[in-house]
C-alpha atoms as a printed R data frame, in Angstrom:
    type eleno elety resid chain resno       x      y      z
1   ATOM     1    CA   MET     A     1 -60.649 33.879 44.260
2   ATOM     2    CA   ASN     A     2 -57.215 32.997 42.635
3   ATOM     3    CA   LEU     A     3 -57.430 35.439 39.016
4   ATOM     4    CA   ILE     A     4 -59.858 37.453 40.976
5   ATOM     5    CA   LYS     A     5 -56.566 38.874 43.176
6   ATOM     6    CA   MET     A     6 -54.135 38.406 40.244
7   ATOM     7    CA   TYR     A     7 -56.088 40.382 38.167
8   ATOM     8    CA   LYS     A     8 -56.265 43.043 41.120
9   ATOM     9    CA   HIS     A     9 -53.010 42.770 41.521
10  ATOM    10    CA   PHE     A    10 -51.857 43.532 37.611
11  ATOM    11    CA   VAL     A    11 -54.488 46.055 37.252
12  ATOM    12    CA   VAL     A    12 -52.616 47.852 39.639
13  ATOM    13    CA   ILE     A    13 -48.887 46.988 38.024
14  ATOM    14    CA   TYR     A    14 -50.271 48.356 34.853
15  ATOM    15    CA   MET     A    15 -51.621 52.328 36.096
16  ATOM    16    CA   LYS     A    16 -48.603 52.605 37.580
17  ATOM    17    CA   GLY     A    17 -46.865 52.732 34.242
18  ATOM    18    CA   LYS     A    18 -49.561 54.554 32.894
19  ATOM    19    CA   LEU     A    19 -49.785 56.672 35.189
20  ATOM    20    CA   ALA     A    20 -45.513 57.322 34.716
21  ATOM    21    CA   TYR     A    21 -46.874 59.721 31.852
22  ATOM    22    CA   HIS     A    22 -50.709 61.215 33.867
23  ATOM    23    CA   PHE     A    23 -51.436 63.366 31.747
24  ATOM    24    CA   ALA     A    24 -51.314 61.224 28.487
25  ATOM    25    CA   LEU     A    25 -53.838 59.102 30.844
26  ATOM    26    CA   VAL     A    26 -55.777 62.201 31.448
27  ATOM    27    CA   PHE     A    27 -55.684 63.873 28.544
28  ATOM    28    CA   GLU     A    28 -57.018 60.997 27.721
29  ATOM    29    CA   LEU     A    29 -59.857 60.381 29.452
30  ATOM    30    CA   ILE     A    30 -61.308 63.736 28.822
31  ATOM    31    CA   ALA     A    31 -61.292 63.099 25.418
32  ATOM    32    CA   ASN     A    32 -62.938 60.500 26.225
33  ATOM    33    CA   THR     A    33 -65.687 61.801 27.658
34  ATOM    34    CA   ILE     A    34 -66.025 64.450 25.881
35  ATOM    35    CA   GLN     A    35 -66.656 62.385 23.118
36  ATOM    36    CA   ILE     A    36 -69.051 60.158 24.764
37  ATOM    37    CA   GLY     A    37 -70.180 63.083 25.666
38  ATOM    38    CA   VAL     A    38 -71.067 64.251 22.473
39  ATOM    39    CA   TYR     A    39 -72.438 61.144 21.513
40  ATOM    40    CA   PHE     A    40 -75.368 61.454 23.985
41  ATOM    41    CA   ALA     A    41 -75.746 65.660 23.090
42  ATOM    42    CA   GLY     A    42 -76.122 64.401 19.786
43  ATOM    43    CA   PHE     A    43 -78.946 61.648 20.706
44  ATOM    44    CA   MET     A    44 -80.534 64.740 22.783
45  ATOM    45    CA   VAL     A    45 -80.321 66.692 19.124
46  ATOM    46    CA   ILE     A    46 -82.701 64.031 17.474
47  ATOM    47    CA   PHE     A    47 -85.499 62.914 19.293
48  ATOM    48    CA   HIS     A    48 -85.415 66.982 20.062
49  ATOM    49    CA   ASN     A    49 -86.767 66.592 16.310
50  ATOM    50    CA   PHE     A    50 -88.641 64.010 16.738
51  ATOM    51    CA   GLU     A    51 -90.728 62.685 19.226
52  ATOM    52    CA   SER     A    52 -90.626 59.567 18.588
53  ATOM    53    CA   ILE     A    53 -88.129 57.004 16.532
54  ATOM    54    CA   ALA     A    54 -90.017 53.003 15.620
55  ATOM    55    CA   GLY     A    55 -92.751 53.683 18.354
56  ATOM    56    CA   TRP     A    56 -89.778 54.062 20.954
57  ATOM    57    CA   SER     A    57 -89.911 57.346 23.331
58  ATOM    58    CA   GLU     A    58 -86.354 59.160 23.514
59  ATOM    59    CA   TYR     A    59 -85.958 57.908 27.482
60  ATOM    60    CA   GLU     A    60 -87.588 53.840 25.940
61  ATOM    61    CA   VAL     A    61 -84.792 54.755 23.694
62  ATOM    62    CA   LEU     A    62 -82.225 55.831 26.149
63  ATOM    63    CA   PHE     A    63 -83.256 53.092 28.626
64  ATOM    64    CA   MET     A    64 -81.979 49.996 25.701
65  ATOM    65    CA   PHE     A    65 -79.195 51.543 24.044
66  ATOM    66    CA   THR     A    66 -77.893 52.356 27.626
67  ATOM    67    CA   THR     A    67 -78.723 49.411 28.864
68  ATOM    68    CA   SER     A    68 -76.282 47.639 26.039
69  ATOM    69    CA   TRP     A    69 -73.518 50.561 26.203
70  ATOM    70    CA   LEU     A    70 -73.556 49.072 30.450
71  ATOM    71    CA   ALA     A    71 -72.805 45.582 29.298
72  ATOM    72    CA   TYR     A    72 -70.642 46.285 26.569
73  ATOM    73    CA   SER     A    73 -68.107 48.678 28.349
74  ATOM    74    CA   PHE     A    74 -67.297 45.744 30.887
75  ATOM    75    CA   SER     A    75 -66.549 43.375 27.936
76  ATOM    76    CA   CYS     A    76 -64.474 45.955 26.828
77  ATOM    77    CA   PHE     A    77 -62.469 46.601 30.232
78  ATOM    78    CA   PHE     A    78 -60.937 42.958 29.612
79  ATOM    79    CA   PHE     A    79 -61.212 42.098 25.747
80  ATOM    80    CA   TRP     A    80 -61.009 45.126 23.510
81  ATOM    81    CA   SER     A    81 -57.597 45.674 24.438
82  ATOM    82    CA   PRO     A    82 -56.431 42.791 24.056
83  ATOM    83    CA   MET     A    83 -58.379 41.044 20.545
84  ATOM    84    CA   LYS     A    84 -57.666 44.655 18.916
85  ATOM    85    CA   ASP     A    85 -54.126 43.433 19.132
86  ATOM    86    CA   MET     A    86 -54.086 40.521 18.734
87  ATOM    87    CA   GLY     A    87 -52.315 41.282 15.216
88  ATOM    88    CA   GLU     A    88 -49.866 43.389 16.143
89  ATOM    89    CA   LEU     A    89 -48.105 40.776 19.547
90  ATOM    90    CA   ILE     A    90 -48.778 38.431 16.082
91  ATOM    91    CA   ARG     A    91 -47.147 40.153 13.412
92  ATOM    92    CA   SER     A    92 -44.037 40.868 15.971
93  ATOM    93    CA   GLY     A    93 -43.667 37.546 17.767
94  ATOM    94    CA   LYS     A    94 -44.893 38.382 21.224
95  ATOM    95    CA   PHE     A    95 -47.894 36.342 20.760
96  ATOM    96    CA   ASP     A    96 -44.835 34.042 22.408
97  ATOM    97    CA   LEU     A    97 -44.742 34.798 25.493
98  ATOM    98    CA   TYR     A    98 -48.340 34.733 26.452
99  ATOM    99    CA   LEU     A    99 -48.074 30.224 24.990
100 ATOM   100    CA   THR     A   100 -44.983 29.917 28.246
101 ATOM   101    CA   ARG     A   101 -47.244 31.764 30.863
102 ATOM   102    CA   PRO     A   102 -47.699 29.233 33.100
103 ATOM   103    CA   ILE     A   103 -51.920 30.043 32.466
104 ATOM   104    CA   SER     A   104 -53.746 29.791 29.318
105 ATOM   105    CA   PRO     A   105 -53.231 32.969 26.313
106 ATOM   106    CA   LEU     A   106 -56.808 34.439 27.067
107 ATOM   107    CA   MET     A   107 -56.147 34.655 30.192
108 ATOM   108    CA   TYR     A   108 -52.935 36.266 30.807
109 ATOM   109    CA   MET     A   109 -53.621 39.000 28.036
110 ATOM   110    CA   VAL     A   110 -57.179 39.466 29.883
111 ATOM   111    CA   LEU     A   111 -55.333 39.902 32.913
112 ATOM   112    CA   SER     A   112 -52.291 42.372 32.074
113 ATOM   113    CA   GLN     A   113 -53.926 45.096 30.516
114 ATOM   114    CA   PHE     A   114 -56.214 47.590 31.599
115 ATOM   115    CA   GLN     A   115 -58.201 49.672 29.521
116 ATOM   116    CA   TYR     A   116 -59.322 52.782 31.789
117 ATOM   117    CA   THR     A   117 -60.395 55.073 28.575
118 ATOM   118    CA   PHE     A   118 -63.685 52.858 29.051
119 ATOM   119    CA   ILE     A   119 -64.439 54.187 31.450
120 ATOM   120    CA   PRO     A   120 -66.524 57.710 31.038
121 ATOM   121    CA   ARG     A   121 -68.262 55.250 28.652
122 ATOM   122    CA   LEU     A   122 -69.605 53.097 31.511
123 ATOM   123    CA   VAL     A   123 -69.377 56.138 34.106
124 ATOM   124    CA   LEU     A   124 -71.723 58.570 31.932
125 ATOM   125    CA   SER     A   125 -74.243 54.865 30.984
126 ATOM   126    CA   ILE     A   126 -74.704 54.646 33.624
127 ATOM   127    CA   VAL     A   127 -75.522 58.198 34.407
128 ATOM   128    CA   PHE     A   128 -77.928 58.542 31.495
129 ATOM   129    CA   TRP     A   129 -79.791 54.701 32.347
130 ATOM   130    CA   ALA     A   130 -80.985 55.860 35.957
131 ATOM   131    CA   TYR     A   131 -82.311 58.784 34.062
132 ATOM   132    CA   SER     A   132 -83.339 57.251 31.984
133 ATOM   133    CA   MET     A   133 -84.992 54.255 34.007
134 ATOM   134    CA   ASN     A   134 -86.106 56.982 36.206
135 ATOM   135    CA   LYS     A   135 -88.628 59.026 33.698
136 ATOM   136    CA   LEU     A   136 -90.369 55.575 32.706
137 ATOM   137    CA   SER     A   137 -93.312 53.971 34.684
138 ATOM   138    CA   ILE     A   138 -90.927 49.866 35.084
139 ATOM   139    CA   ASP     A   139 -92.274 47.241 37.612
140 ATOM   140    CA   TRP     A   140 -89.342 45.987 38.871
141 ATOM   141    CA   ASN     A   141 -91.015 43.198 40.276
142 ATOM   142    CA   PRO     A   142 -88.603 39.779 41.788
143 ATOM   143    CA   CYS     A   143 -89.168 38.269 37.930
144 ATOM   144    CA   ASN     A   144 -88.468 41.544 36.299
145 ATOM   145    CA   ILE     A   145 -85.383 41.824 38.122
146 ATOM   146    CA   ALA     A   146 -84.369 38.693 37.401
147 ATOM   147    CA   PHE     A   147 -85.345 39.251 33.999
148 ATOM   148    CA   TYR     A   148 -82.899 42.489 33.526
149 ATOM   149    CA   SER     A   149 -79.955 41.240 35.232
150 ATOM   150    CA   ILE     A   150 -79.814 37.887 33.027
151 ATOM   151    CA   ASN     A   151 -80.186 39.345 29.658
152 ATOM   152    CA   MET     A   152 -78.124 42.421 31.235
153 ATOM   153    CA   LEU     A   153 -74.658 38.906 32.223
154 ATOM   154    CA   SER     A   154 -75.969 37.944 28.470
155 ATOM   155    CA   ALA     A   155 -75.409 40.621 26.839
156 ATOM   156    CA   PHE     A   156 -71.938 40.818 28.904
157 ATOM   157    CA   VAL     A   157 -70.612 37.457 26.882
158 ATOM   158    CA   ILE     A   158 -72.307 37.984 23.259
159 ATOM   159    CA   PHE     A   159 -70.088 41.486 23.013
160 ATOM   160    CA   SER     A   160 -66.828 38.909 24.551
161 ATOM   161    CA   ALA     A   161 -67.613 35.955 22.537
162 ATOM   162    CA   ILE     A   162 -67.917 38.299 18.858
163 ATOM   163    CA   THR     A   163 -64.637 40.514 20.496
164 ATOM   164    CA   ILE     A   164 -62.448 37.170 20.846
165 ATOM   165    CA   PHE     A   165 -64.662 35.581 17.330
166 ATOM   166    CA   THR     A   166 -63.277 38.673 15.966
167 ATOM   167    CA   GLY     A   167 -59.226 38.885 17.587
168 ATOM   168    CA   THR     A   168 -58.971 35.637 16.673
169 ATOM   169    CA   ILE     A   169 -59.108 35.798 13.013
170 ATOM   170    CA   SER     A   170 -55.819 37.343 13.821
171 ATOM   171    CA   PHE     A   171 -54.491 33.656 13.512
172 ATOM   172    CA   TRP     A   172 -55.328 34.192 10.048
173 ATOM   173    CA   THR     A   173 -55.499 37.264  8.887
174 ATOM   174    CA   VAL     A   174 -52.694 38.454 11.063
175 ATOM   175    CA   LYS     A   175 -54.066 42.228 10.697
176 ATOM   176    CA   SER     A   176 -57.178 42.496 12.381
177 ATOM   177    CA   GLU     A   177 -57.237 45.604 13.677
178 ATOM   178    CA   GLU     A   178 -60.314 46.487 11.037
179 ATOM   179    CA   ILE     A   179 -62.254 43.254 11.715
180 ATOM   180    CA   VAL     A   180 -62.630 44.004 14.873
181 ATOM   181    CA   SER     A   181 -62.766 47.751 14.733
182 ATOM   182    CA   LEU     A   182 -66.144 47.485 12.199
183 ATOM   183    CA   LEU     A   183 -68.258 44.224 14.416
184 ATOM   184    CA   THR     A   184 -67.420 45.690 17.892
185 ATOM   185    CA   ASN     A   185 -66.256 49.615 17.651
186 ATOM   186    CA   ASN     A   186 -69.120 51.622 18.918
187 ATOM   187    CA   ASN     A   187 -67.639 54.719 17.359
188 ATOM   188    CA   HIS     A   188 -68.188 53.642 13.830
189 ATOM   189    CA   GLY     A   189 -68.825 50.057 14.154
190 ATOM   190    CA   LEU     A   190 -71.951 47.459 13.299
191 ATOM   191    CA   LYS     A   191 -72.017 47.905 17.509
192 ATOM   192    CA   ASN     A   192 -72.961 51.139 16.723
193 ATOM   193    CA   TYR     A   193 -76.786 49.442 15.044
194 ATOM   194    CA   THR     A   194 -77.840 48.923 18.435
195 ATOM   195    CA   ASP     A   195 -78.215 52.168 20.047
196 ATOM   196    CA   TYR     A   196 -81.319 52.159 18.118
197 ATOM   197    CA   PRO     A   197 -84.761 49.389 17.793
198 ATOM   198    CA   ILE     A   198 -83.629 47.349 15.591
199 ATOM   199    CA   THR     A   199 -86.592 48.130 12.978
200 ATOM   200    CA   ILE     A   200 -86.037 51.554 11.752
201 ATOM   201    CA   TYR     A   201 -83.364 49.604  9.236
202 ATOM   202    CA   SER     A   202 -83.300 47.808  6.385
203 ATOM   203    CA   LYS     A   203 -84.708 43.646  6.404
204 ATOM   204    CA   GLY     A   204 -80.708 42.731  5.206
205 ATOM   205    CA   VAL     A   205 -79.830 44.534  8.020
206 ATOM   206    CA   GLN     A   206 -82.197 43.282 11.123
207 ATOM   207    CA   PHE     A   207 -81.300 39.824  9.148
208 ATOM   208    CA   ILE     A   208 -77.690 40.145 10.278
209 ATOM   209    CA   LEU     A   209 -78.047 41.847 13.655
210 ATOM   210    CA   ILE     A   210 -80.292 39.382 14.936
211 ATOM   211    CA   ALA     A   211 -78.687 35.522 12.644
212 ATOM   212    CA   ILE     A   212 -75.039 36.135 11.849
213 ATOM   213    CA   ILE     A   213 -73.541 39.366 14.197
214 ATOM   214    CA   PRO     A   214 -76.909 38.830 17.737
215 ATOM   215    CA   TYR     A   215 -76.171 42.472 18.736
216 ATOM   216    CA   ALA     A   216 -80.214 42.633 18.714
217 ATOM   217    CA   PHE     A   217 -80.530 40.327 21.675
218 ATOM   218    CA   THR     A   218 -78.356 42.303 23.611
219 ATOM   219    CA   GLY     A   219 -80.524 45.430 24.795
220 ATOM   220    CA   TYR     A   220 -83.771 45.746 21.777
221 ATOM   221    CA   TYR     A   221 -85.375 41.619 22.438
222 ATOM   222    CA   PRO     A   222 -84.966 42.197 26.475
223 ATOM   223    CA   VAL     A   223 -85.424 46.079 26.831
224 ATOM   224    CA   ALA     A   224 -88.624 45.552 24.729
225 ATOM   225    CA   SER     A   225 -90.318 42.754 26.335
226 ATOM   226    CA   LEU     A   226 -89.845 44.459 29.115
227 ATOM   227    CA   LEU     A   227 -91.858 48.505 28.685
228 ATOM   228    CA   GLY     A   228 -94.173 45.602 26.602
229 ATOM   229    CA   LYS     A   229 -93.423 46.142 23.068
230 ATOM   230    CA   GLU     A   230 -94.788 44.880 20.767
231 ATOM   231    CA   LEU     A   231 -92.594 41.807 18.937
232 ATOM   232    CA   THR     A   232 -93.663 39.867 15.132
233 ATOM   233    CA   PHE     A   233 -91.947 36.780 17.131
234 ATOM   234    CA   PRO     A   234 -92.023 37.591 20.996
235 ATOM   235    CA   ILE     A   235 -90.073 34.488 21.280
236 ATOM   236    CA   PHE     A   236 -86.702 36.538 20.951
237 ATOM   237    CA   ALA     A   237 -87.170 37.822 24.076
238 ATOM   238    CA   PHE     A   238 -86.348 35.037 25.863
239 ATOM   239    CA   LEU     A   239 -83.381 34.085 23.744
240 ATOM   240    CA   SER     A   240 -80.720 35.892 24.749
241 ATOM   241    CA   PRO     A   241 -78.860 33.178 27.072
242 ATOM   242    CA   ILE     A   242 -79.116 30.968 24.593
243 ATOM   243    CA   ILE     A   243 -77.647 33.134 22.201
244 ATOM   244    CA   ALA     A   244 -74.396 34.177 24.786
245 ATOM   245    CA   LEU     A   245 -73.700 30.448 25.119
246 ATOM   246    CA   ILE     A   246 -74.283 28.892 21.668
247 ATOM   247    CA   ALA     A   247 -71.565 32.790 21.314
248 ATOM   248    CA   ALA     A   248 -69.623 31.844 24.141
249 ATOM   249    CA   VAL     A   249 -68.605 28.132 22.900
250 ATOM   250    CA   GLY     A   250 -68.483 29.003 19.549
251 ATOM   251    CA   ALA     A   251 -65.615 31.585 20.550
252 ATOM   252    CA   TYR     A   252 -63.723 29.165 22.575
253 ATOM   253    CA   LEU     A   253 -63.713 26.716 19.992
254 ATOM   254    CA   PHE     A   254 -62.282 29.399 17.764
255 ATOM   255    CA   TRP     A   255 -60.586 30.043 19.474
256 ATOM   256    CA   HIS     A   256 -58.522 27.191 20.509
257 ATOM   257    CA   TYR     A   257 -59.366 26.423 17.155
258 ATOM   258    CA   GLY     A   258 -56.543 29.298 15.955
259 ATOM   259    CA   LEU     A   259 -55.129 28.631 18.637
260 ATOM   260    CA   ARG     A   260 -53.567 24.325 17.891
261 ATOM   261    CA   HIS     A   261 -52.968 25.606 14.336
262 ATOM   262    CA   TYR     A   262 -50.956 29.062 14.804
263 ATOM   263    CA   GLY     A   263 -47.558 29.852 14.047
264 ATOM   264    CA   SER     A   264 -45.148 31.825 14.393
265 ATOM   265    CA   ALA     A   265 -44.996 35.278 12.475
266 ATOM   266    CA   GLY     A   266 -42.717 36.724 14.425
267 ATOM   267    CA   SER     A   267 -38.300 36.604 14.169
């Protein structure tokens, strides 16, 4: 409860600072809204020319990737900016300041910022998620609701763990912005591969999305099961919570390992 109050306090301070340049903030939100809107427009163009992709209809694919986007957007509110900026914090020596705080450095980094630029992505994702769900005949019985909710939470944990892992690499490379973008940026990174059924990709790409960077468990497998799609390995539809637990523990251990081996690069 204290962390929630602290986070709200930090968000208010952070946004007051941003509102000092309110025109820049507004234009940034508008630019992000246009960018995400163009992405959805491109999606509609694809399905204007193709009735289905790998046996998935327009609304099924839309429901799948907005499910993934919702979890991704919530994760980015907390972890995208801190992990993206890790390299710069270490290079400048500013990360040393986080080590003097009475709470853990990662917690302080999360609390002291608010990635408001993901608000347009979240809002549009909710709109198209609701729109696609209204077009599908999903039996939302208590079992399916629980299954979907658990997998949404698991997707949030998976995205967060991968983002933390990529940011932690900065303890050794000092500069990891490109790695963070490569793996987690939804516009041109590996994350972009989760927007469509993974069966459209080569076996190599599928292996990466399943066994190495487990994005397939953030949307494809849970939603495929919910929609009654035939899967080569049906058990995969129920592995998201286990993958999330493994990813979370791995990211936690890797972060603390990097923290123990941190040497200031600042002056």
